[in-house]
Amino acid sequence: MNNVVGKLLIVLQLVFSLLFMCFAGAVYSFTQSWRTKAETAMTSVAERDRQINELKESHTQELDARKVENEQLNQRATEAEAGLAQVQANIRTLQGELAQTQQQRDKHLADLQVAQAEADARIAETNELRAETKKLRDTVSLQISEIQDQEDRNLVYSGLVAEAKEREVGALKEIGRLQDLLRQNKIDPRKAVVGPVPPEITRVEGKVLGTKQNESRSAELIHVSIGRDDYVSEDMTMDVYRENQYLGRIRITDVYADSAVGILIERTRNGVIERGDNVTTKL
Amino acid sequence: MSQQSSDPTIYDGLMFVSLGAVIMGVIFLCLALENYGWSG
């Protein structure tokens, strides 16, 4: 029995000894690789931790930067919202002003149309007035020309009237002289004429033969080509003219058979009398 | 007194092998602990 137990114990001892040897050998065999792996893993873990820390630090910095940027962006967003609100308010204000301006514009357009119509009417009226003014100016011009013609006629008539008055005065003087002559010769003018009557002085025309100043140069002497043969007598007046121009009147002072000399009446002078001008007893 | 045989048996061999295995195990264990610096 003891032998059997001893044998079993020996066998067990052998088995456990072999197991111990195997485990110890296995531990020794794999320890080296495990340690290397562990160190490598620890190194890797440390590297990873360092990277993680760096990443965390950078992430923290970036996060801080993002926070600051976010705050700035929030501030800018707030300011932008405030600005947007102000801009919207301004837009509403401007829209209101635009509506008012459009109303005023419409009103002004309506006023402008009315004013345009009125201006057109005024223009038409002005054109009519201009045409009427032109007619009136033409009429005025025509009337002015007529007035000038009338004034010219009046001037001519005034000259004729003055001449007629002068003739009247001369005729009255002549009548007085003739009456004196009749009284001196004791002839009654109311009696009938008895005997031959000298011919009536008719229209006689001649030429100016020359002109000359008197000695005192106070009067101009005119020598004419008609004389006593043409019934020219002293104190007779003659008119001198050249074509259609009246030059003046002369009073005969000396009478010859076929010529006479007269003095130019200065107040009737109307030009320079020259040789060859016409002279007549009646115009 | 009985005469005991002095011839080694198989069990003696097994004991010897077991001792050798133990010694080898101890050696391996020491080598393993040496790698860890005896600090476990």
PDB file of C-alpha atoms in Angstrom:
ATOM      1  CA  MET A   1       0.000   0.000   0.000  1.00  0.00           C
ATOM      2  CA  ASN A   2       2.724   2.394   0.926  1.00  0.00           C
ATOM      3  CA  ASN A   3       4.451   1.601  -2.219  1.00  0.00           C
ATOM      4  CA  VAL A   4       1.425   2.431  -4.216  1.00  0.00           C
ATOM      5  CA  VAL A   5       1.028   5.760  -2.449  1.00  0.00           C
ATOM      6  CA  GLY A   6       4.687   6.524  -2.835  1.00  0.00           C
ATOM      7  CA  LYS A   7       4.554   5.644  -6.464  1.00  0.00           C
ATOM      8  CA  LEU A   8       1.582   7.873  -6.972  1.00  0.00           C
ATOM      9  CA  LEU A   9       3.290  10.730  -5.119  1.00  0.00           C
ATOM     10  CA  ILE A  10       6.364  10.260  -7.235  1.00  0.00           C
ATOM     11  CA  VAL A  11       4.277  10.344 -10.359  1.00  0.00           C
ATOM     12  CA  LEU A  12       2.467  13.429  -9.116  1.00  0.00           C
ATOM     13  CA  GLN A  13       5.758  15.001  -8.170  1.00  0.00           C
ATOM     14  CA  LEU A  14       7.022  14.287 -11.631  1.00  0.00           C
ATOM     15  CA  VAL A  15       3.927  15.738 -13.235  1.00  0.00           C
ATOM     16  CA  PHE A  16       3.940  18.916 -11.182  1.00  0.00           C
ATOM     17  CA  SER A  17       7.688  19.275 -11.597  1.00  0.00           C
ATOM     18  CA  LEU A  18       7.272  19.070 -15.323  1.00  0.00           C
ATOM     19  CA  LEU A  19       4.394  21.570 -15.218  1.00  0.00           C
ATOM     20  CA  PHE A  20       6.436  23.921 -13.057  1.00  0.00           C
ATOM     21  CA  MET A  21       9.335  23.641 -15.415  1.00  0.00           C
ATOM     22  CA  CYS A  22       7.087  24.255 -18.406  1.00  0.00           C
ATOM     23  CA  PHE A  23       5.410  27.292 -16.846  1.00  0.00           C
ATOM     24  CA  ALA A  24       8.701  28.759 -15.715  1.00  0.00           C
ATOM     25  CA  GLY A  25      10.201  28.211 -19.134  1.00  0.00           C
ATOM     26  CA  ALA A  26       7.135  29.711 -20.778  1.00  0.00           C
ATOM     27  CA  VAL A  27       7.256  32.694 -18.484  1.00  0.00           C
ATOM     28  CA  TYR A  28      10.927  33.190 -19.191  1.00  0.00           C
ATOM     29  CA  SER A  29      10.366  32.746 -22.902  1.00  0.00           C
ATOM     30  CA  PHE A  30       7.488  35.208 -23.291  1.00  0.00           C
ATOM     31  CA  THR A  31       8.562  37.742 -20.705  1.00  0.00           C
ATOM     32  CA  GLN A  32      11.102  39.319 -23.026  1.00  0.00           C
ATOM     33  CA  SER A  33       8.647  39.938 -25.840  1.00  0.00           C
ATOM     34  CA  TRP A  34       5.895  41.061 -23.523  1.00  0.00           C
ATOM     35  CA  ARG A  35       8.214  43.579 -21.843  1.00  0.00           C
ATOM     36  CA  THR A  36       9.337  44.904 -25.164  1.00  0.00           C
ATOM     37  CA  LYS A  37       5.769  45.126 -26.272  1.00  0.00           C
ATOM     38  CA  ALA A  38       4.815  46.750 -23.007  1.00  0.00           C
ATOM     39  CA  GLU A  39       7.603  49.312 -23.242  1.00  0.00           C
ATOM     40  CA  THR A  40       6.724  49.954 -26.834  1.00  0.00           C
ATOM     41  CA  ALA A  41       3.105  50.243 -25.870  1.00  0.00           C
ATOM     42  CA  MET A  42       3.964  52.529 -22.968  1.00  0.00           C
ATOM     43  CA  THR A  43       6.121  54.652 -25.229  1.00  0.00           C
ATOM     44  CA  SER A  44       3.348  54.737 -27.745  1.00  0.00           C
ATOM     45  CA  VAL A  45       0.829  55.540 -25.031  1.00  0.00           C
ATOM     46  CA  ALA A  46       3.092  58.312 -23.749  1.00  0.00           C
ATOM     47  CA  GLU A  47       3.474  59.647 -27.257  1.00  0.00           C
ATOM     48  CA  ARG A  48      -0.230  59.421 -27.727  1.00  0.00           C
ATOM     49  CA  ASP A  49      -0.770  61.137 -24.392  1.00  0.00           C
ATOM     50  CA  ARG A  50       1.636  63.881 -25.414  1.00  0.00           C
ATOM     51  CA  GLN A  51      -0.090  64.234 -28.747  1.00  0.00           C
ATOM     52  CA  ILE A  52      -3.430  64.179 -27.004  1.00  0.00           C
ATOM     53  CA  ASN A  53      -2.201  66.836 -24.610  1.00  0.00           C
ATOM     54  CA  GLU A  54      -0.880  68.911 -27.474  1.00  0.00           C
ATOM     55  CA  LEU A  55      -4.093  68.391 -29.322  1.00  0.00           C
ATOM     56  CA  LYS A  56      -6.042  69.290 -26.207  1.00  0.00           C
ATOM     57  CA  GLU A  57      -3.905  72.364 -25.724  1.00  0.00           C
ATOM     58  CA  SER A  58      -4.236  73.372 -29.323  1.00  0.00           C
ATOM     59  CA  HIS A  59      -7.888  72.526 -29.184  1.00  0.00           C
ATOM     60  CA  THR A  60      -8.209  74.621 -26.069  1.00  0.00           C
ATOM     61  CA  GLN A  61      -6.380  77.484 -27.711  1.00  0.00           C
ATOM     62  CA  GLU A  62      -8.433  77.099 -30.817  1.00  0.00           C
ATOM     63  CA  LEU A  63     -11.531  76.848 -28.719  1.00  0.00           C
ATOM     64  CA  ASP A  64     -10.552  80.038 -26.899  1.00  0.00           C
ATOM     65  CA  ALA A  65      -9.841  81.679 -30.206  1.00  0.00           C
ATOM     66  CA  ARG A  66     -13.151  80.413 -31.514  1.00  0.00           C
ATOM     67  CA  LYS A  67     -14.852  81.692 -28.376  1.00  0.00           C
ATOM     68  CA  VAL A  68     -13.243  85.097 -28.819  1.00  0.00           C
ATOM     69  CA  GLU A  69     -14.132  85.027 -32.488  1.00  0.00           C
ATOM     70  CA  ASN A  70     -17.595  83.859 -31.636  1.00  0.00           C
ATOM     71  CA  GLU A  71     -17.936  86.702 -29.165  1.00  0.00           C
ATOM     72  CA  GLN A  72     -16.712  89.114 -31.789  1.00  0.00           C
ATOM     73  CA  LEU A  73     -19.061  87.595 -34.308  1.00  0.00           C
ATOM     74  CA  ASN A  74     -21.898  87.784 -31.812  1.00  0.00           C
ATOM     75  CA  GLN A  75     -21.018  91.408 -31.147  1.00  0.00           C
ATOM     76  CA  ARG A  76     -20.846  92.072 -34.845  1.00  0.00           C
ATOM     77  CA  ALA A  77     -24.104  90.210 -35.328  1.00  0.00           C
ATOM     78  CA  THR A  78     -25.672  92.315 -32.603  1.00  0.00           C
ATOM     79  CA  GLU A  79     -24.323  95.466 -34.143  1.00  0.00           C
ATOM     80  CA  ALA A  80     -25.431  94.251 -37.553  1.00  0.00           C
ATOM     81  CA  GLU A  81     -28.876  93.512 -36.210  1.00  0.00           C
ATOM     82  CA  ALA A  82     -29.001  96.945 -34.650  1.00  0.00           C
ATOM     83  CA  GLY A  83     -27.798  98.436 -37.904  1.00  0.00           C
ATOM     84  CA  LEU A  84     -30.272  96.317 -39.788  1.00  0.00           C
ATOM     85  CA  ALA A  85     -33.055  97.489 -37.552  1.00  0.00           C
ATOM     86  CA  GLN A  86     -31.943 101.067 -38.047  1.00  0.00           C
ATOM     87  CA  VAL A  87     -31.667 100.494 -41.782  1.00  0.00           C
ATOM     88  CA  GLN A  88     -35.117  98.958 -41.823  1.00  0.00           C
ATOM     89  CA  ALA A  89     -36.415 101.931 -39.880  1.00  0.00           C
ATOM     90  CA  ASN A  90     -34.666 104.221 -42.324  1.00  0.00           C
ATOM     91  CA  ILE A  91     -36.133 102.213 -45.180  1.00  0.00           C
ATOM     92  CA  ARG A  92     -39.602 102.574 -43.721  1.00  0.00           C
ATOM     93  CA  THR A  93     -38.994 106.285 -43.230  1.00  0.00           C
ATOM     94  CA  LEU A  94     -37.679 106.594 -46.762  1.00  0.00           C
ATOM     95  CA  GLN A  95     -40.619 104.601 -48.077  1.00  0.00           C
ATOM     96  CA  GLY A  96     -42.929 107.001 -46.314  1.00  0.00           C
ATOM     97  CA  GLU A  97     -41.023 109.949 -47.710  1.00  0.00           C
ATOM     98  CA  LEU A  98     -41.052 108.267 -51.113  1.00  0.00           C
ATOM     99  CA  ALA A  99     -44.807 107.866 -50.927  1.00  0.00           C
ATOM    100  CA  GLN A 100     -45.163 111.520 -49.938  1.00  0.00           C
ATOM    101  CA  THR A 101     -42.759 112.518 -52.679  1.00  0.00           C
ATOM    102  CA  GLN A 102     -44.702 110.462 -55.201  1.00  0.00           C
ATOM    103  CA  GLN A 103     -47.894 112.134 -54.063  1.00  0.00           C
ATOM    104  CA  GLN A 104     -46.250 115.522 -54.375  1.00  0.00           C
ATOM    105  CA  ARG A 105     -44.869 114.498 -57.742  1.00  0.00           C
ATOM    106  CA  ASP A 106     -48.302 113.441 -58.926  1.00  0.00           C
ATOM    107  CA  LYS A 107     -49.707 116.690 -57.619  1.00  0.00           C
ATOM    108  CA  HIS A 108     -46.970 118.648 -59.303  1.00  0.00           C
ATOM    109  CA  LEU A 109     -47.510 116.703 -62.500  1.00  0.00           C
ATOM    110  CA  ALA A 110     -51.181 117.585 -62.390  1.00  0.00           C
ATOM    111  CA  ASP A 111     -50.285 121.212 -61.687  1.00  0.00           C
ATOM    112  CA  LEU A 112     -47.735 121.027 -64.459  1.00  0.00           C
ATOM    113  CA  GLN A 113     -50.330 119.748 -66.905  1.00  0.00           C
ATOM    114  CA  VAL A 114     -52.663 122.542 -65.901  1.00  0.00           C
ATOM    115  CA  ALA A 115     -49.827 125.034 -66.173  1.00  0.00           C
ATOM    116  CA  GLN A 116     -48.842 123.531 -69.526  1.00  0.00           C
ATOM    117  CA  ALA A 117     -52.381 123.908 -70.810  1.00  0.00           C
ATOM    118  CA  GLU A 118     -52.490 127.440 -69.468  1.00  0.00           C
ATOM    119  CA  ALA A 119     -49.082 128.148 -71.026  1.00  0.00           C
ATOM    120  CA  ASP A 120     -50.337 126.809 -74.354  1.00  0.00           C
ATOM    121  CA  ALA A 121     -53.352 129.055 -74.070  1.00  0.00           C
ATOM    122  CA  ARG A 122     -51.091 131.966 -73.152  1.00  0.00           C
ATOM    123  CA  ILE A 123     -48.846 131.157 -76.089  1.00  0.00           C
ATOM    124  CA  ALA A 124     -51.793 131.087 -78.448  1.00  0.00           C
ATOM    125  CA  GLU A 125     -53.064 134.301 -76.922  1.00  0.00           C
ATOM    126  CA  THR A 126     -49.592 135.808 -77.198  1.00  0.00           C
ATOM    127  CA  ASN A 127     -49.392 134.788 -80.833  1.00  0.00           C
ATOM    128  CA  GLU A 128     -52.756 136.376 -81.463  1.00  0.00           C
ATOM    129  CA  LEU A 129     -51.637 139.497 -79.605  1.00  0.00           C
ATOM    130  CA  ARG A 130     -48.420 139.516 -81.595  1.00  0.00           C
ATOM    131  CA  ALA A 131     -50.352 139.274 -84.829  1.00  0.00           C
ATOM    132  CA  GLU A 132     -52.667 142.009 -83.631  1.00  0.00           C
ATOM    133  CA  THR A 133     -49.669 144.061 -82.483  1.00  0.00           C
ATOM    134  CA  LYS A 134     -48.086 143.555 -85.866  1.00  0.00           C
ATOM    135  CA  LYS A 135     -51.282 144.730 -87.511  1.00  0.00           C
ATOM    136  CA  LEU A 136     -51.406 147.704 -85.155  1.00  0.00           C
ATOM    137  CA  ARG A 137     -47.763 148.475 -85.881  1.00  0.00           C
ATOM    138  CA  ASP A 138     -48.439 148.292 -89.562  1.00  0.00           C
ATOM    139  CA  THR A 139     -51.431 150.536 -89.040  1.00  0.00           C
ATOM    140  CA  VAL A 140     -49.345 152.895 -86.901  1.00  0.00           C
ATOM    141  CA  SER A 141     -46.603 152.909 -89.513  1.00  0.00           C
ATOM    142  CA  LEU A 142     -49.166 153.607 -92.187  1.00  0.00           C
ATOM    143  CA  GLN A 143     -50.725 156.323 -90.066  1.00  0.00           C
ATOM    144  CA  ILE A 144     -47.298 157.750 -89.286  1.00  0.00           C
ATOM    145  CA  SER A 145     -46.539 157.863 -92.988  1.00  0.00           C
ATOM    146  CA  GLU A 146     -49.930 159.464 -93.555  1.00  0.00           C
ATOM    147  CA  ILE A 147     -49.210 161.913 -90.755  1.00  0.00           C
ATOM    148  CA  GLN A 148     -45.874 162.697 -92.342  1.00  0.00           C
ATOM    149  CA  ASP A 149     -47.607 163.181 -95.666  1.00  0.00           C
ATOM    150  CA  GLN A 150     -50.138 165.365 -93.921  1.00  0.00           C
ATOM    151  CA  GLU A 151     -47.377 167.309 -92.228  1.00  0.00           C
ATOM    152  CA  ASP A 152     -45.630 167.710 -95.555  1.00  0.00           C
ATOM    153  CA  ARG A 153     -48.889 168.875 -97.047  1.00  0.00           C
ATOM    154  CA  ASN A 154     -49.440 171.141 -94.063  1.00  0.00           C
ATOM    155  CA  LEU A 155     -45.956 172.507 -94.553  1.00  0.00           C
ATOM    156  CA  VAL A 156     -46.652 173.111 -98.218  1.00  0.00           C
ATOM    157  CA  TYR A 157     -50.036 174.593 -97.362  1.00  0.00           C
ATOM    158  CA  SER A 158     -48.441 176.711 -94.663  1.00  0.00           C
ATOM    159  CA  GLY A 159     -45.978 177.969 -97.245  1.00  0.00           C
ATOM    160  CA  LEU A 160     -48.819 178.625 -99.600  1.00  0.00           C
ATOM    161  CA  VAL A 161     -50.800 180.366 -96.871  1.00  0.00           C
ATOM    162  CA  ALA A 162     -47.803 182.491 -95.964  1.00  0.00           C
ATOM    163  CA  GLU A 163     -47.350 183.254 -99.618  1.00  0.00           C
ATOM    164  CA  ALA A 164     -51.040 184.052 -99.963  1.00  0.00           C
ATOM    165  CA  LYS A 165     -50.863 186.323 -96.926  1.00  0.00           C
ATOM    166  CA  GLU A 166     -47.854 187.995 -98.391  1.00  0.00           C
ATOM    167  CA  ARG A 167     -49.684 188.336-101.672  1.00  0.00           C
ATOM    168  CA  GLU A 168     -52.680 189.644 -99.792  1.00  0.00           C
ATOM    169  CA  VAL A 169     -50.544 192.232 -98.049  1.00  0.00           C
ATOM    170  CA  GLY A 170     -48.942 193.144-101.370  1.00  0.00           C
ATOM    171  CA  ALA A 171     -52.357 193.250-103.000  1.00  0.00           C
ATOM    172  CA  LEU A 172     -53.740 195.491-100.236  1.00  0.00           C
ATOM    173  CA  LYS A 173     -50.743 197.749-100.596  1.00  0.00           C
ATOM    174  CA  GLU A 174     -51.234 197.734-104.333  1.00  0.00           C
ATOM    175  CA  ILE A 175     -54.929 198.471-103.886  1.00  0.00           C
ATOM    176  CA  GLY A 176     -54.063 201.330-101.531  1.00  0.00           C
ATOM    177  CA  ARG A 177     -51.481 202.595-103.932  1.00  0.00           C
ATOM    178  CA  LEU A 178     -53.937 202.327-106.816  1.00  0.00           C
ATOM    179  CA  GLN A 179     -56.629 204.037-104.781  1.00  0.00           C
ATOM    180  CA  ASP A 180     -54.143 206.792-103.931  1.00  0.00           C
ATOM    181  CA  LEU A 181     -53.248 206.973-107.593  1.00  0.00           C
ATOM    182  CA  LEU A 182     -56.935 207.114-108.512  1.00  0.00           C
ATOM    183  CA  ARG A 183     -57.556 209.853-105.973  1.00  0.00           C
ATOM    184  CA  GLN A 184     -54.497 211.682-107.171  1.00  0.00           C
ATOM    185  CA  ASN A 185     -55.757 211.469-110.771  1.00  0.00           C
ATOM    186  CA  LYS A 186     -59.294 212.185-109.580  1.00  0.00           C
ATOM    187  CA  ILE A 187     -60.672 208.993-111.010  1.00  0.00           C
ATOM    188  CA  ASP A 188     -63.677 207.410-109.475  1.00  0.00           C
ATOM    189  CA  PRO A 189     -63.145 203.651-109.393  1.00  0.00           C
ATOM    190  CA  ARG A 190     -66.873 203.031-109.260  1.00  0.00           C
ATOM    191  CA  LYS A 191     -67.357 204.609-112.689  1.00  0.00           C
ATOM    192  CA  ALA A 192     -67.374 202.567-115.833  1.00  0.00           C
ATOM    193  CA  VAL A 193     -64.058 202.220-117.692  1.00  0.00           C
ATOM    194  CA  VAL A 194     -63.889 204.381-120.783  1.00  0.00           C
ATOM    195  CA  GLY A 195     -61.309 203.882-123.535  1.00  0.00           C
ATOM    196  CA  PRO A 196     -58.731 201.160-124.275  1.00  0.00           C
ATOM    197  CA  VAL A 197     -57.621 199.014-121.377  1.00  0.00           C
ATOM    198  CA  PRO A 198     -54.013 197.911-121.232  1.00  0.00           C
ATOM    199  CA  PRO A 199     -53.621 194.147-121.449  1.00  0.00           C
ATOM    200  CA  GLU A 200     -53.665 192.140-118.258  1.00  0.00           C
ATOM    201  CA  ILE A 201     -50.450 190.823-117.034  1.00  0.00           C
ATOM    202  CA  THR A 202     -50.425 187.179-117.907  1.00  0.00           C
ATOM    203  CA  ARG A 203     -48.064 184.383-117.046  1.00  0.00           C
ATOM    204  CA  VAL A 204     -44.650 185.320-118.407  1.00  0.00           C
ATOM    205  CA  GLU A 205     -41.644 183.096-118.073  1.00  0.00           C
ATOM    206  CA  GLY A 206     -37.975 183.877-118.524  1.00  0.00           C
ATOM    207  CA  LYS A 207     -34.506 182.859-117.530  1.00  0.00           C
ATOM    208  CA  VAL A 208     -32.050 184.100-114.979  1.00  0.00           C
ATOM    209  CA  LEU A 209     -29.230 185.781-116.900  1.00  0.00           C
ATOM    210  CA  GLY A 210     -27.011 186.235-113.857  1.00  0.00           C
ATOM    211  CA  THR A 211     -26.732 186.959-110.189  1.00  0.00           C
ATOM    212  CA  LYS A 212     -24.681 189.517-108.342  1.00  0.00           C
ATOM    213  CA  GLN A 213     -24.322 190.867-104.834  1.00  0.00           C
ATOM    214  CA  ASN A 214     -25.031 194.564-104.330  1.00  0.00           C
ATOM    215  CA  GLU A 215     -22.296 196.919-103.189  1.00  0.00           C
ATOM    216  CA  SER A 216     -23.039 196.483 -99.510  1.00  0.00           C
ATOM    217  CA  ARG A 217     -23.375 192.736-100.063  1.00  0.00           C
ATOM    218  CA  SER A 218     -26.617 192.870 -98.133  1.00  0.00           C
ATOM    219  CA  ALA A 219     -28.822 191.652-100.989  1.00  0.00           C
ATOM    220  CA  GLU A 220     -28.563 189.532-104.088  1.00  0.00           C
ATOM    221  CA  LEU A 221     -29.456 191.105-107.443  1.00  0.00           C
ATOM    222  CA  ILE A 222     -31.035 188.857-110.058  1.00  0.00           C
ATOM    223  CA  HIS A 223     -30.878 189.742-113.773  1.00  0.00           C
ATOM    224  CA  VAL A 224     -33.778 188.184-115.696  1.00  0.00           C
ATOM    225  CA  SER A 225     -34.472 187.914-119.436  1.00  0.00           C
ATOM    226  CA  ILE A 226     -37.957 189.575-119.454  1.00  0.00           C
ATOM    227  CA  GLY A 227     -38.606 193.342-119.349  1.00  0.00           C
ATOM    228  CA  ARG A 228     -40.994 196.101-120.163  1.00  0.00           C
ATOM    229  CA  ASP A 229     -41.901 194.451-123.454  1.00  0.00           C
ATOM    230  CA  ASP A 230     -43.265 191.556-121.452  1.00  0.00           C
ATOM    231  CA  TYR A 231     -45.337 193.932-119.252  1.00  0.00           C
ATOM    232  CA  VAL A 232     -42.860 193.754-116.408  1.00  0.00           C
ATOM    233  CA  SER A 233     -42.997 196.794-114.131  1.00  0.00           C
ATOM    234  CA  GLU A 234     -41.206 197.948-111.015  1.00  0.00           C
ATOM    235  CA  ASP A 235     -42.170 196.442-107.653  1.00  0.00           C
ATOM    236  CA  MET A 236     -43.502 193.404-109.505  1.00  0.00           C
ATOM    237  CA  THR A 237     -42.657 190.106-107.797  1.00  0.00           C
ATOM    238  CA  MET A 238     -41.475 187.018-109.633  1.00  0.00           C
ATOM    239  CA  ASP A 239     -40.800 183.501-108.527  1.00  0.00           C
ATOM    240  CA  VAL A 240     -37.590 181.677-109.340  1.00  0.00           C
ATOM    241  CA  TYR A 241     -37.546 177.874-109.637  1.00  0.00           C
ATOM    242  CA  ARG A 242     -35.465 175.110-111.090  1.00  0.00           C
ATOM    243  CA  GLU A 243     -37.453 172.215-112.413  1.00  0.00           C
ATOM    244  CA  ASN A 244     -39.630 171.251-109.410  1.00  0.00           C
ATOM    245  CA  GLN A 245     -37.582 173.167-106.819  1.00  0.00           C
ATOM    246  CA  TYR A 246     -38.772 176.524-105.609  1.00  0.00           C
ATOM    247  CA  LEU A 247     -35.742 178.797-105.125  1.00  0.00           C
ATOM    248  CA  GLY A 248     -37.204 182.141-103.957  1.00  0.00           C
ATOM    249  CA  ARG A 249     -39.002 185.367-104.882  1.00  0.00           C
ATOM    250  CA  ILE A 250     -37.527 188.537-106.305  1.00  0.00           C
ATOM    251  CA  ARG A 251     -38.875 192.109-106.398  1.00  0.00           C
ATOM    252  CA  ILE A 252     -38.217 194.007-109.616  1.00  0.00           C
ATOM    253  CA  THR A 253     -36.327 197.236-109.043  1.00  0.00           C
ATOM    254  CA  ASP A 254     -35.115 198.205-112.510  1.00  0.00           C
ATOM    255  CA  VAL A 255     -36.964 197.518-115.733  1.00  0.00           C
ATOM    256  CA  TYR A 256     -35.505 197.656-119.224  1.00  0.00           C
ATOM    257  CA  ALA A 257     -36.978 196.862-122.584  1.00  0.00           C
ATOM    258  CA  ASP A 258     -36.112 193.193-122.710  1.00  0.00           C
ATOM    259  CA  SER A 259     -34.675 192.543-119.264  1.00  0.00           C
ATOM    260  CA  ALA A 260     -35.093 193.512-115.659  1.00  0.00           C
ATOM    261  CA  VAL A 261     -33.204 193.416-112.370  1.00  0.00           C
ATOM    262  CA  GLY A 262     -34.742 192.363-109.093  1.00  0.00           C
ATOM    263  CA  ILE A 263     -33.688 191.896-105.488  1.00  0.00           C
ATOM    264  CA  LEU A 264     -34.090 188.507-103.882  1.00  0.00           C
ATOM    265  CA  ILE A 265     -36.437 188.539-100.915  1.00  0.00           C
ATOM    266  CA  GLU A 266     -34.261 186.769 -98.353  1.00  0.00           C
ATOM    267  CA  ARG A 267     -37.061 185.310 -96.297  1.00  0.00           C
ATOM    268  CA  THR A 268     -38.265 183.435 -99.376  1.00  0.00           C
ATOM    269  CA  ARG A 269     -34.838 182.044-100.274  1.00  0.00           C
ATOM    270  CA  ASN A 270     -35.019 178.314-100.758  1.00  0.00           C
ATOM    271  CA  GLY A 271     -31.753 177.635-102.542  1.00  0.00           C
ATOM    272  CA  VAL A 272     -28.903 179.091-104.536  1.00  0.00           C
ATOM    273  CA  ILE A 273     -30.076 180.900-107.662  1.00  0.00           C
ATOM    274  CA  GLU A 274     -27.845 180.357-110.647  1.00  0.00           C
ATOM    275  CA  ARG A 275     -27.729 181.367-114.270  1.00  0.00           C
ATOM    276  CA  GLY A 276     -30.250 179.394-116.334  1.00  0.00           C
ATOM    277  CA  ASP A 277     -32.885 179.046-113.584  1.00  0.00           C
ATOM    278  CA  ASN A 278     -36.484 179.713-114.545  1.00  0.00           C
ATOM    279  CA  VAL A 279     -38.352 182.850-113.525  1.00  0.00           C
ATOM    280  CA  THR A 280     -42.096 183.431-113.818  1.00  0.00           C
ATOM    281  CA  THR A 281     -44.693 185.980-112.862  1.00  0.00           C
ATOM    282  CA  LYS A 282     -47.153 183.278-111.815  1.00  0.00           C
ATOM    283  CA  LEU A 283     -46.573 179.817-110.472  1.00  0.00           C
TER     284      LEU A 283
ATOM    285  CA  MET B   1      16.329  -8.398   8.354  1.00  0.00           C
ATOM    286  CA  SER B   2      15.356  -8.549   4.845  1.00  0.00           C
ATOM    287  CA  GLN B   3      17.663  -7.804   1.996  1.00  0.00           C
ATOM    288  CA  GLN B   4      16.577  -4.734   0.199  1.00  0.00           C
ATOM    289  CA  SER B   5      17.470  -4.449  -3.399  1.00  0.00           C
ATOM    290  CA  SER B   6      19.805  -1.490  -4.160  1.00  0.00           C
ATOM    291  CA  ASP B   7      18.967  -1.370  -7.813  1.00  0.00           C
ATOM    292  CA  PRO B   8      17.294   1.872  -8.854  1.00  0.00           C
ATOM    293  CA  THR B   9      13.849   1.506 -10.078  1.00  0.00           C
ATOM    294  CA  ILE B  10      11.833   3.514 -12.526  1.00  0.00           C
ATOM    295  CA  TYR B  11      10.560   5.591  -9.721  1.00  0.00           C
ATOM    296  CA  ASP B  12      14.031   6.636  -8.806  1.00  0.00           C
ATOM    297  CA  GLY B  13      14.482   7.802 -12.323  1.00  0.00           C
ATOM    298  CA  LEU B  14      11.210   9.620 -12.179  1.00  0.00           C
ATOM    299  CA  MET B  15      12.322  11.292  -8.938  1.00  0.00           C
ATOM    300  CA  PHE B  16      15.558  12.286 -10.583  1.00  0.00           C
ATOM    301  CA  VAL B  17      13.729  13.683 -13.587  1.00  0.00           C
ATOM    302  CA  SER B  18      11.310  15.471 -11.264  1.00  0.00           C
ATOM    303  CA  LEU B  19      14.247  17.032  -9.402  1.00  0.00           C
ATOM    304  CA  GLY B  20      15.788  18.110 -12.634  1.00  0.00           C
ATOM    305  CA  ALA B  21      12.531  19.590 -13.761  1.00  0.00           C
ATOM    306  CA  VAL B  22      12.193  21.525 -10.522  1.00  0.00           C
ATOM    307  CA  ILE B  23      15.716  22.814 -10.805  1.00  0.00           C
ATOM    308  CA  MET B  24      15.101  23.902 -14.346  1.00  0.00           C
ATOM    309  CA  GLY B  25      11.849  25.577 -13.298  1.00  0.00           C
ATOM    310  CA  VAL B  26      13.598  27.464 -10.541  1.00  0.00           C
ATOM    311  CA  ILE B  27      16.259  28.576 -12.952  1.00  0.00           C
ATOM    312  CA  PHE B  28      13.664  29.823 -15.409  1.00  0.00           C
ATOM    313  CA  LEU B  29      11.822  31.585 -12.600  1.00  0.00           C
ATOM    314  CA  CYS B  30      14.979  33.302 -11.446  1.00  0.00           C
ATOM    315  CA  LEU B  31      15.757  34.394 -14.965  1.00  0.00           C
ATOM    316  CA  ALA B  32      12.247  35.769 -15.349  1.00  0.00           C
ATOM    317  CA  LEU B  33      12.449  37.654 -12.068  1.00  0.00           C
ATOM    318  CA  GLU B  34      15.831  39.003 -13.170  1.00  0.00           C
ATOM    319  CA  ASN B  35      14.146  40.577 -16.151  1.00  0.00           C
ATOM    320  CA  TYR B  36      11.744  42.430 -13.884  1.00  0.00           C
ATOM    321  CA  GLY B  37      14.538  43.419 -11.506  1.00  0.00           C
ATOM    322  CA  TRP B  38      13.159  41.374  -8.712  1.00  0.00           C
ATOM    323  CA  SER B  39      10.461  43.978  -8.239  1.00  0.00           C
ATOM    324  CA  GLY B  40       7.505  41.945  -9.389  1.00  0.00           C
TER     325      GLY B  40
END
